[in-house]
CSV table of N, CA and C in Angstrom, one decimal:
chain,number,residue,atom,x,y,z
A,1,MET,N,-39.5,7.2,-21.1
A,1,MET,CA,-38.8,7.9,-20.3
A,1,MET,C,-37.3,7.3,-20.0
A,2,VAL,N,-36.3,8.0,-20.0
A,2,VAL,CA,-34.9,7.7,-20.0
A,2,VAL,C,-34.5,8.2,-18.6
A,3,THR,N,-33.8,7.3,-17.8
A,3,THR,CA,-33.4,7.7,-16.5
A,3,THR,C,-31.9,7.5,-16.6
A,4,LYS,N,-31.2,8.5,-16.0
A,4,LYS,CA,-29.7,8.3,-15.8
A,4,LYS,C,-29.3,7.6,-14.7
A,5,SER,N,-28.2,6.9,-14.7
A,5,SER,CA,-27.8,6.2,-13.5
A,5,SER,C,-27.1,7.4,-12.6
A,6,SER,N,-27.0,7.3,-11.3
A,6,SER,CA,-26.6,8.5,-10.7
A,6,SER,C,-25.0,8.0,-10.4
A,7,LYS,N,-24.6,6.8,-10.5
A,7,LYS,CA,-23.2,6.3,-10.6
A,7,LYS,C,-22.5,6.8,-11.9
A,8,SER,N,-21.3,7.1,-11.8
A,8,SER,CA,-20.3,7.4,-13.0
A,8,SER,C,-19.8,6.1,-13.3
A,9,PRO,N,-19.6,5.7,-14.5
A,9,PRO,CA,-19.0,4.4,-15.1
A,9,PRO,C,-17.6,4.3,-14.6
A,10,LYS,N,-16.8,5.4,-14.2
A,10,LYS,CA,-15.5,5.3,-13.8
A,10,LYS,C,-15.3,5.0,-12.4
A,11,VAL,N,-16.3,5.2,-11.4
A,11,VAL,CA,-16.4,4.9,-10.0
A,11,VAL,C,-16.2,3.4,-9.9
A,12,GLN,N,-15.3,3.1,-8.9
A,12,GLN,CA,-15.1,1.6,-8.7
A,12,GLN,C,-16.0,1.2,-7.5
A,13,THR,N,-16.9,0.1,-7.8
A,13,THR,CA,-17.5,-0.4,-6.7
A,13,THR,C,-16.7,-1.6,-6.1
A,14,GLY,N,-17.0,-2.1,-5.0
A,14,GLY,CA,-16.3,-3.1,-4.4
A,14,GLY,C,-14.8,-2.9,-4.4
A,15,GLN,N,-13.9,-4.0,-4.4
A,15,GLN,CA,-12.5,-3.8,-4.1
A,15,GLN,C,-11.6,-4.2,-5.3
A,16,SER,N,-10.6,-3.4,-5.7
A,16,SER,CA,-9.6,-3.7,-6.8
A,16,SER,C,-8.4,-3.0,-6.4
A,17,ARG,N,-7.3,-3.8,-6.6
A,17,ARG,CA,-5.9,-3.4,-6.3
A,17,ARG,C,-5.5,-2.3,-7.3
A,18,ILE,N,-4.6,-1.3,-6.7
A,18,ILE,CA,-4.1,-0.3,-7.6
A,18,ILE,C,-2.6,-0.6,-7.7
A,19,ALA,N,-2.1,-0.7,-6.5
A,19,ALA,CA,-0.5,-1.0,-6.4
A,19,ALA,C,-0.2,-1.9,-5.1
A,20,ASP,N,0.8,-2.6,-5.4
A,20,ASP,CA,1.3,-3.5,-4.2
A,20,ASP,C,2.7,-3.2,-3.9
A,21,ASN,N,3.1,-3.3,-2.7
A,21,ASN,CA,4.4,-3.1,-2.2
A,21,ASN,C,5.0,-4.5,-1.8
A,22,LYS,N,5.6,-5.2,-2.9
A,22,LYS,CA,6.1,-6.5,-2.8
A,22,LYS,C,7.4,-6.7,-1.8
A,23,LYS,N,8.2,-5.5,-1.8
A,23,LYS,CA,9.3,-5.3,-0.9
A,23,LYS,C,8.9,-5.7,0.4
A,24,ALA,N,7.8,-5.2,0.8
A,24,ALA,CA,7.4,-4.9,2.3
A,24,ALA,C,7.2,-6.5,2.8
A,25,MET,N,6.7,-7.3,2.1
A,25,MET,CA,6.6,-8.7,2.5
A,25,MET,C,7.9,-9.4,2.7
A,26,PHE,N,8.8,-9.1,1.9
A,26,PHE,CA,10.1,-9.7,1.9
A,26,PHE,C,11.0,-9.0,3.1
A,27,ASN,N,11.0,-7.8,3.2
A,27,ASN,CA,11.8,-7.0,4.1
A,27,ASN,C,11.3,-7.0,5.7
A,28,TYR,N,10.0,-7.4,5.8
A,28,TYR,CA,9.4,-7.1,7.2
A,28,TYR,C,8.5,-8.2,7.5
A,29,ALA,N,8.4,-8.5,8.8
A,29,ALA,CA,7.5,-9.5,9.3
A,29,ALA,C,6.3,-8.6,9.8
A,30,ILE,N,5.1,-8.9,9.1
A,30,ILE,CA,3.9,-8.2,9.4
A,30,ILE,C,3.1,-8.6,10.7
A,31,GLU,N,3.1,-7.7,11.5
A,31,GLU,CA,2.4,-8.0,12.9
A,31,GLU,C,0.8,-7.6,12.8
A,32,GLU,N,0.4,-6.4,12.5
A,32,GLU,CA,-0.9,-6.1,12.3
A,32,GLU,C,-1.2,-5.3,11.1
A,33,ARG,N,-2.4,-5.3,10.4
A,33,ARG,CA,-2.7,-4.6,9.2
A,33,ARG,C,-3.9,-3.5,9.7
A,34,PHE,N,-3.7,-2.3,8.9
A,34,PHE,CA,-4.8,-1.3,9.1
A,34,PHE,C,-5.2,-0.8,7.7
A,35,GLU,N,-6.5,-0.4,7.6
A,35,GLU,CA,-6.9,0.2,6.3
A,35,GLU,C,-7.2,1.7,6.6
A,36,ALA,N,-6.4,2.5,5.9
A,36,ALA,CA,-6.5,3.9,6.1
A,36,ALA,C,-6.9,4.7,4.9
A,37,GLY,N,-7.7,5.7,5.0
A,37,GLY,CA,-8.1,6.6,3.8
A,37,GLY,C,-6.9,7.4,3.5
A,38,MET,N,-7.2,8.1,2.5
A,38,MET,CA,-6.0,9.0,1.8
A,38,MET,C,-6.6,10.3,1.5
A,39,VAL,N,-5.8,11.3,1.8
A,39,VAL,CA,-6.3,12.6,1.4
A,39,VAL,C,-5.5,12.9,-0.1
A,40,LEU,N,-6.2,13.1,-1.0
A,40,LEU,CA,-5.5,13.2,-2.4
A,40,LEU,C,-6.1,14.4,-3.1
A,41,GLN,N,-5.5,14.7,-4.2
A,41,GLN,CA,-5.9,15.9,-5.1
A,41,GLN,C,-6.6,15.1,-6.2
A,42,GLY,N,-7.3,16.1,-7.0
A,42,GLY,CA,-7.9,15.4,-8.2
A,42,GLY,C,-7.0,14.7,-9.2
A,43,TRP,N,-6.0,15.3,-9.7
A,43,TRP,CA,-5.0,14.7,-10.5
A,43,TRP,C,-4.5,13.6,-10.1
A,44,GLU,N,-4.3,13.3,-8.7
A,44,GLU,CA,-3.7,12.2,-8.2
A,44,GLU,C,-4.7,10.8,-8.3
A,45,VAL,N,-6.1,11.1,-8.1
A,45,VAL,CA,-7.1,10.2,-8.3
A,45,VAL,C,-7.0,9.7,-9.7
A,46,LYS,N,-6.9,10.7,-10.8
A,46,LYS,CA,-7.0,10.3,-12.0
A,46,LYS,C,-5.8,9.6,-12.5
A,47,ALA,N,-4.6,9.8,-11.9
A,47,ALA,CA,-3.4,9.0,-12.2
A,47,ALA,C,-3.7,7.7,-11.6
A,48,LEU,N,-4.2,7.5,-10.5
A,48,LEU,CA,-4.3,6.3,-9.8
A,48,LEU,C,-5.3,5.4,-10.7
A,49,ARG,N,-6.2,5.9,-11.2
A,49,ARG,CA,-7.3,5.1,-12.1
A,49,ARG,C,-6.5,4.5,-13.1
A,50,GLU,N,-5.3,5.2,-13.7
A,50,GLU,CA,-4.6,4.8,-14.9
A,50,GLU,C,-3.4,3.9,-14.1
A,51,GLY,N,-3.2,3.7,-13.0
A,51,GLY,CA,-2.1,2.9,-12.4
A,51,GLY,C,-1.0,3.5,-12.5
A,52,LYS,N,-0.7,4.8,-12.4
A,52,LYS,CA,0.6,5.4,-12.5
A,52,LYS,C,1.2,5.7,-11.1
A,53,VAL,N,1.4,4.7,-10.3
A,53,VAL,CA,1.8,4.8,-9.0
A,53,VAL,C,2.9,3.8,-8.6
A,54,GLN,N,3.9,4.2,-7.8
A,54,GLN,CA,4.9,3.4,-7.4
A,54,GLN,C,5.0,3.4,-5.8
A,55,LEU,N,4.8,2.2,-5.1
A,55,LEU,CA,4.7,2.1,-3.6
A,55,LEU,C,6.0,1.6,-3.1
A,56,THR,N,6.9,1.1,-3.8
A,56,THR,CA,7.9,0.2,-3.1
A,56,THR,C,8.9,1.1,-2.1
A,57,ASP,N,9.0,2.4,-2.4
A,57,ASP,CA,9.9,3.2,-1.7
A,57,ASP,C,9.2,4.0,-0.5
A,58,GLY,N,7.8,3.8,-0.4
A,58,GLY,CA,7.1,4.5,0.5
A,58,GLY,C,7.1,3.9,2.0
A,59,TYR,N,7.0,4.9,3.0
A,59,TYR,CA,6.9,4.4,4.3
A,59,TYR,C,6.0,5.4,5.1
A,60,VAL,N,5.6,5.1,6.3
A,60,VAL,CA,4.5,5.9,7.1
A,60,VAL,C,5.2,6.5,8.2
A,61,VAL,N,5.0,7.9,8.5
A,61,VAL,CA,5.5,8.4,9.7
A,61,VAL,C,4.5,9.0,10.4
A,62,ILE,N,4.7,9.1,11.7
A,62,ILE,CA,3.7,9.9,12.5
A,62,ILE,C,4.2,11.2,12.9
A,63,ARG,N,3.4,12.3,12.7
A,63,ARG,CA,3.8,13.6,13.1
A,63,ARG,C,2.4,14.3,13.7
A,64,GLU,N,2.7,14.8,14.9
A,64,GLU,CA,1.8,15.4,15.8
A,64,GLU,C,0.5,14.7,15.8
A,65,GLY,N,0.7,13.4,16.0
A,65,GLY,CA,-0.6,12.7,16.2
A,65,GLY,C,-1.4,12.3,14.9
A,66,GLU,N,-0.7,12.5,13.7
A,66,GLU,CA,-1.3,12.0,12.4
A,66,GLU,C,-0.3,11.3,11.5
A,67,LEU,N,-0.9,10.4,10.7
A,67,LEU,CA,-0.1,9.6,9.8
A,67,LEU,C,0.2,10.3,8.4
A,68,PHE,N,1.3,10.0,7.9
A,68,PHE,CA,1.8,10.6,6.6
A,68,PHE,C,2.4,9.5,5.8
A,69,LEU,N,2.0,9.4,4.5
A,69,LEU,CA,2.7,8.6,3.6
A,69,LEU,C,3.8,9.2,2.8
A,70,ILE,N,5.0,8.9,3.0
A,70,ILE,CA,6.0,9.6,2.3
A,70,ILE,C,6.8,8.6,1.5
A,71,GLY,N,7.2,9.2,0.2
A,71,GLY,CA,7.9,8.3,-0.9
A,71,GLY,C,7.0,7.6,-1.7
A,72,CYS,N,5.6,7.5,-1.6
A,72,CYS,CA,4.7,7.1,-2.7
A,72,CYS,C,4.6,8.0,-3.8
A,73,GLN,N,5.0,7.5,-5.0
A,73,GLN,CA,5.3,8.3,-6.1
A,73,GLN,C,4.1,8.2,-7.0
A,74,ILE,N,3.3,9.2,-7.2
A,74,ILE,CA,2.0,9.1,-8.3
A,74,ILE,C,2.4,10.1,-9.4
A,75,ASN,N,2.7,9.4,-10.5
A,75,ASN,CA,3.1,10.1,-11.7
A,75,ASN,C,2.0,10.9,-12.4
A,76,PRO,N,1.9,12.2,-12.6
A,76,PRO,CA,0.9,12.9,-13.2
A,76,PRO,C,0.7,12.5,-14.6
A,77,LEU,N,-0.5,12.6,-15.1
A,77,LEU,CA,-0.9,12.3,-16.5
A,77,LEU,C,-0.5,13.4,-17.3
A,78,ASN,N,-0.2,13.0,-18.6
A,78,ASN,CA,0.3,14.1,-19.5
A,78,ASN,C,-1.0,15.2,-19.9
A,79,THR,N,-2.1,14.7,-19.6
A,79,THR,CA,-3.4,15.6,-19.7
A,79,THR,C,-3.8,16.5,-18.5
A,80,ALA,N,-2.7,16.4,-17.6
A,80,ALA,CA,-3.2,17.3,-16.3
A,80,ALA,C,-3.3,18.7,-16.6
A,81,SER,N,-4.1,19.3,-15.8
A,81,SER,CA,-4.6,20.7,-16.2
A,81,SER,C,-3.3,21.7,-16.0
A,82,SER,N,-3.4,22.7,-16.7
A,82,SER,CA,-2.4,23.8,-16.6
A,82,SER,C,-2.2,24.6,-15.4
A,83,HIS,N,-3.5,24.6,-14.7
A,83,HIS,CA,-3.4,25.5,-13.6
A,83,HIS,C,-3.0,24.8,-12.4
A,84,VAL,N,-2.8,23.4,-12.4
A,84,VAL,CA,-2.4,22.7,-11.2
A,84,VAL,C,-0.9,22.3,-11.4
A,85,SER,N,-0.1,22.5,-10.5
A,85,SER,CA,1.3,21.9,-10.6
A,85,SER,C,1.5,20.9,-9.7
A,86,PRO,N,1.4,19.5,-10.5
A,86,PRO,CA,1.5,18.3,-9.9
A,86,PRO,C,2.9,18.0,-9.2
A,87,ASP,N,3.0,17.5,-7.9
A,87,ASP,CA,4.1,17.2,-7.3
A,87,ASP,C,4.0,15.7,-7.1
A,88,SER,N,4.8,14.8,-7.9
A,88,SER,CA,4.7,13.5,-7.7
A,88,SER,C,5.1,12.7,-6.5
A,89,VAL,N,5.9,13.2,-5.7
A,89,VAL,CA,6.2,12.8,-4.5
A,89,VAL,C,5.8,13.5,-3.3
A,90,ARG,N,4.5,14.1,-3.4
A,90,ARG,CA,4.0,14.9,-2.4
A,90,ARG,C,3.6,14.0,-1.2
A,91,THR,N,3.9,14.5,0.0
A,91,THR,CA,3.4,13.8,1.2
A,91,THR,C,1.9,13.6,1.3
A,92,LYS,N,1.5,12.4,1.6
A,92,LYS,CA,0.0,12.4,1.6
A,92,LYS,C,-0.5,12.0,3.0
A,93,LYS,N,-1.6,12.6,3.4
A,93,LYS,CA,-2.1,12.3,4.7
A,93,LYS,C,-2.8,11.0,4.8
A,94,LEU,N,-2.6,10.2,5.8
A,94,LEU,CA,-3.6,9.1,5.9
A,94,LEU,C,-4.6,9.3,7.0
A,95,LEU,N,-5.7,8.8,6.9
A,95,LEU,CA,-6.9,9.0,7.7
A,95,LEU,C,-7.2,7.7,8.4
A,96,LEU,N,-7.2,7.7,9.6
A,96,LEU,CA,-7.3,6.6,10.5
A,96,LEU,C,-8.1,7.0,11.9
A,97,ASN,N,-8.7,6.1,12.5
A,97,ASN,CA,-9.4,6.3,13.7
A,97,ASN,C,-8.5,6.9,14.9
A,98,LYS,N,-8.8,7.8,15.6
A,98,LYS,CA,-8.0,8.4,16.6
A,98,LYS,C,-7.4,7.3,17.7
A,99,ASP,N,-8.2,6.5,17.9
A,99,ASP,CA,-7.8,5.3,18.9
A,99,ASP,C,-6.7,4.5,18.3
A,100,GLU,N,-7.0,4.2,16.9
A,100,GLU,CA,-5.9,3.3,16.3
A,100,GLU,C,-4.6,4.0,16.0
A,101,ILE,N,-4.7,5.3,16.0
A,101,ILE,CA,-3.4,6.1,15.7
A,101,ILE,C,-2.7,5.9,17.2
A,102,ARG,N,-3.4,6.2,18.2
A,102,ARG,CA,-2.8,6.2,19.6
A,102,ARG,C,-2.0,4.8,19.9
A,103,ARG,N,-2.8,3.8,19.4
A,103,ARG,CA,-2.2,2.3,19.6
A,103,ARG,C,-1.0,2.1,18.8
A,104,LEU,N,-1.0,2.7,17.5
A,104,LEU,CA,0.2,2.7,16.7
A,104,LEU,C,1.3,3.4,17.1
A,105,ILE,N,1.0,4.7,17.7
A,105,ILE,CA,2.1,5.5,18.2
A,105,ILE,C,2.8,4.6,19.4
A,106,GLY,N,2.0,4.0,20.2
A,106,GLY,CA,2.6,3.3,21.3
A,106,GLY,C,3.5,2.1,20.7
A,107,LYS,N,3.1,1.5,19.7
A,107,LYS,CA,3.8,0.3,19.1
A,107,LYS,C,5.0,0.8,18.5
A,108,VAL,N,4.9,1.9,17.8
A,108,VAL,CA,6.0,2.4,16.9
A,108,VAL,C,7.2,2.7,17.8
A,109,GLU,N,6.8,3.4,19.0
A,109,GLU,CA,7.8,3.9,20.0
A,109,GLU,C,8.7,2.6,20.5
A,110,GLN,N,8.0,1.5,20.5
A,110,GLN,CA,8.7,0.2,20.9
A,110,GLN,C,9.9,-0.1,19.9
A,111,LYS,N,10.8,-0.8,20.4
A,111,LYS,CA,12.0,-1.1,19.6
A,111,LYS,C,11.7,-2.0,18.4
A,112,GLY,N,12.0,-1.7,17.2
A,112,GLY,CA,11.9,-2.5,16.2
A,112,GLY,C,10.6,-2.3,15.3
A,113,PHE,N,9.7,-1.8,15.8
A,113,PHE,CA,8.2,-1.6,15.1
A,113,PHE,C,8.4,-0.5,14.1
A,114,THR,N,7.8,-0.7,12.9
A,114,THR,CA,7.7,0.4,12.0
A,114,THR,C,6.4,0.3,11.2
A,115,LEU,N,6.0,1.4,10.6
A,115,LEU,CA,4.8,1.3,9.6
A,115,LEU,C,5.1,1.4,8.1
A,116,VAL,N,4.5,0.4,7.4
A,116,VAL,CA,4.8,0.2,6.1
A,116,VAL,C,3.5,0.1,5.3
A,117,PRO,N,3.5,0.8,4.1
A,117,PRO,CA,2.3,0.7,3.2
A,117,PRO,C,2.4,-0.5,2.5
A,118,LEU,N,1.4,-1.5,2.5
A,118,LEU,CA,1.4,-2.7,1.8
A,118,LEU,C,0.7,-2.6,0.4
A,119,ASN,N,-0.3,-1.9,0.3
A,119,ASN,CA,-1.0,-1.7,-1.0
A,119,ASN,C,-2.0,-0.5,-1.1
A,120,LEU,N,-2.3,-0.2,-2.3
A,120,LEU,CA,-3.5,0.7,-2.5
A,120,LEU,C,-4.5,0.1,-3.2
A,121,HIS,N,-5.8,0.4,-2.7
A,121,HIS,CA,-6.9,-0.3,-3.4
A,121,HIS,C,-8.1,0.6,-3.3
A,122,TRP,N,-9.1,0.3,-4.2
A,122,TRP,CA,-10.3,1.1,-4.5
A,122,TRP,C,-11.3,0.3,-3.2
A,123,LYS,N,-12.1,0.9,-2.5
A,123,LYS,CA,-13.2,0.6,-1.7
A,123,LYS,C,-14.3,1.6,-1.8
A,124,ASN,N,-15.4,1.0,-2.4
A,124,ASN,CA,-16.5,1.8,-2.7
A,124,ASN,C,-16.2,3.1,-3.2
A,125,GLY,N,-15.4,3.2,-4.4
A,125,GLY,CA,-15.1,4.4,-5.0
A,125,GLY,C,-14.0,5.3,-4.4
A,126,LYS,N,-13.4,4.9,-3.2
A,126,LYS,CA,-12.4,5.7,-2.6
A,126,LYS,C,-11.1,4.9,-2.6
A,127,VAL,N,-10.1,5.7,-2.4
A,127,VAL,CA,-8.6,5.0,-2.4
A,127,VAL,C,-8.4,4.8,-1.0
A,128,LYS,N,-7.9,3.6,-0.8
A,128,LYS,CA,-7.5,3.2,0.7
A,128,LYS,C,-6.2,2.6,0.5
A,129,CYS,N,-5.3,2.9,1.7
A,129,CYS,CA,-4.0,2.3,1.9
A,129,CYS,C,-4.0,1.3,3.0
A,130,GLU,N,-3.6,0.1,2.5
A,130,GLU,CA,-3.3,-0.8,3.7
A,130,GLU,C,-1.9,-0.7,4.4
A,131,VAL,N,-2.0,-0.2,5.7
A,131,VAL,CA,-0.8,0.0,6.3
A,131,VAL,C,-0.6,-1.1,7.4
A,132,ALA,N,0.8,-1.5,7.5
A,132,ALA,CA,1.3,-2.7,8.3
A,132,ALA,C,2.0,-2.2,9.4
A,133,LEU,N,1.8,-2.7,10.6
A,133,LEU,CA,2.7,-2.6,11.8
A,133,LEU,C,3.7,-3.9,11.5
A,134,ALA,N,5.0,-3.5,11.3
A,134,ALA,CA,6.1,-4.6,11.0
A,134,ALA,C,7.2,-4.4,11.7
A,135,LYS,N,8.0,-5.6,11.9
A,135,LYS,CA,9.3,-5.5,12.4
A,135,LYS,C,10.1,-6.0,11.3
A,136,GLY,N,11.4,-5.3,11.2
A,136,GLY,CA,12.4,-5.7,10.0
A,136,GLY,C,12.8,-6.9,10.3
A,137,LYS,N,13.2,-7.7,9.1
A,137,LYS,CA,13.6,-9.2,9.1
A,137,LYS,C,15.1,-9.0,9.0
A,138,ALA,N,15.7,-10.0,9.8
A,138,ALA,CA,17.1,-10.0,9.9
A,138,ALA,C,17.6,-10.8,8.4
A,139,GLU,N,18.8,-10.6,8.2
A,139,GLU,CA,19.4,-11.3,6.7
A,139,GLU,C,19.1,-12.7,6.8
A,140,HIS,N,19.2,-13.5,7.8
A,140,HIS,CA,19.2,-14.9,7.9
A,140,HIS,C,17.6,-15.2,7.6
A,141,ASP,N,16.7,-14.4,8.1
A,141,ASP,CA,15.3,-14.7,7.8
A,141,ASP,C,14.9,-14.4,6.5
A,142,LYS,N,15.6,-13.4,5.8
A,142,LYS,CA,15.3,-13.2,4.4
A,142,LYS,C,15.8,-14.4,3.4
A,143,ARG,N,17.0,-14.9,3.9
A,143,ARG,CA,17.4,-16.1,3.2
A,143,ARG,C,16.6,-17.3,3.3
A,144,ASP,N,16.0,-17.4,4.6
A,144,ASP,CA,15.0,-18.5,4.7
A,144,ASP,C,13.8,-18.3,3.9
A,145,THR,N,13.3,-17.0,3.8
A,145,THR,CA,12.1,-16.8,2.8
A,145,THR,C,12.3,-17.2,1.4
A,146,ILE,N,13.6,-16.9,1.0
A,146,ILE,CA,14.0,-17.3,-0.4
A,146,ILE,C,14.1,-18.7,-0.5
A,147,LYS,N,14.7,-19.5,0.4
A,147,LYS,CA,14.8,-21.0,0.4
A,147,LYS,C,13.5,-21.5,0.4
A,148,ASP,N,12.4,-21.1,1.3
A,148,ASP,CA,11.2,-21.6,1.2
A,148,ASP,C,10.5,-21.5,-0.1
A,149,ARG,N,10.6,-20.2,-0.7
A,149,ARG,CA,9.9,-19.9,-2.0
A,149,ARG,C,10.4,-20.9,-3.1
A,150,GLU,N,11.8,-21.1,-3.2
A,150,GLU,CA,12.4,-21.8,-4.0
A,150,GLU,C,12.0,-23.4,-3.9
A,151,GLY,N,11.8,-23.7,-2.7
A,151,GLY,CA,11.5,-25.2,-2.5
A,151,GLY,C,10.0,-25.3,-2.9
A,152,LYS,N,9.1,-24.4,-2.6
A,152,LYS,CA,7.9,-24.6,-3.1
A,152,LYS,C,7.7,-24.5,-4.6
A,153,ARG,N,8.5,-23.8,-5.3
A,153,ARG,CA,8.6,-23.8,-6.8
A,153,ARG,C,9.0,-25.2,-7.3
A,154,GLU,N,10.1,-25.8,-6.7
A,154,GLU,CA,10.5,-27.1,-7.1
A,154,GLU,C,9.4,-28.1,-7.0
A,155,VAL,N,8.6,-28.1,-5.9
A,155,VAL,CA,7.5,-29.1,-5.6
A,155,VAL,C,6.5,-28.7,-6.7
A,156,GLU,N,6.2,-27.5,-7.0
A,156,GLU,CA,5.0,-27.4,-8.1
A,156,GLU,C,5.6,-27.9,-9.3
A,157,ARG,N,6.8,-27.7,-9.7
A,157,ARG,CA,7.4,-28.2,-10.9
A,157,ARG,C,7.3,-29.7,-11.0
A,158,ALA,N,7.6,-30.3,-9.8
A,158,ALA,CA,7.7,-32.0,-9.9
A,158,ALA,C,6.2,-32.3,-9.9
A,159,MET,N,5.2,-31.7,-9.3
A,159,MET,CA,3.9,-32.1,-9.6
A,159,MET,C,3.4,-31.7,-10.9
A,160,LYS,N,3.7,-30.8,-11.5
A,160,LYS,CA,3.2,-30.5,-12.8
A,160,LYS,C,3.8,-31.5,-14.0
A,161,SER,N,5.2,-31.8,-13.7
A,161,SER,CA,5.7,-32.7,-14.7
A,161,SER,C,5.3,-34.1,-14.4
A,162,ARG,N,4.8,-34.4,-13.1
A,162,ARG,CA,4.3,-35.9,-12.9
A,162,ARG,C,2.9,-35.9,-13.5
A,163,SER,N,2.2,-34.9,-13.4
A,163,SER,CA,0.7,-35.1,-14.0
A,163,SER,C,0.7,-35.0,-15.5
A,164,ARG,N,1.7,-34.8,-16.1
A,164,ARG,CA,1.7,-34.9,-17.7
A,164,ARG,C,1.8,-36.2,-18.2
């Protein structure tokens, strides 16, 4: 007797990254992180499986008590259905607990706070977006970040050449 597995081989179990927003860590000081679900269309999920997404220009806005991801570009596959008209920069709704949304609204209304998408990842076969409550860095803070990064690289090079 042959039994079929109920899980499709394409469905991701566990967690794996789809895309990262590397600019966010450089441009913002992260205060808090939240994991939000996303409302997606079928062609978008298929494109995400292929990794056809750009998150660097994305940002999160609050409209009428709901969170929306704007500027996240999901490029449609060439094999997209002919009866679907894919829009690569469509505004995507983010799903978060009502109490968390209320807290975020209060924080965003304070001076300097903004909501930034950090990454997209799979969690138990569903696409999740990690959203951060962040404050913009000043120019001198960005220079300090670059200086620290270069200092760490030099130390690693010195350690590597010393171990040879």
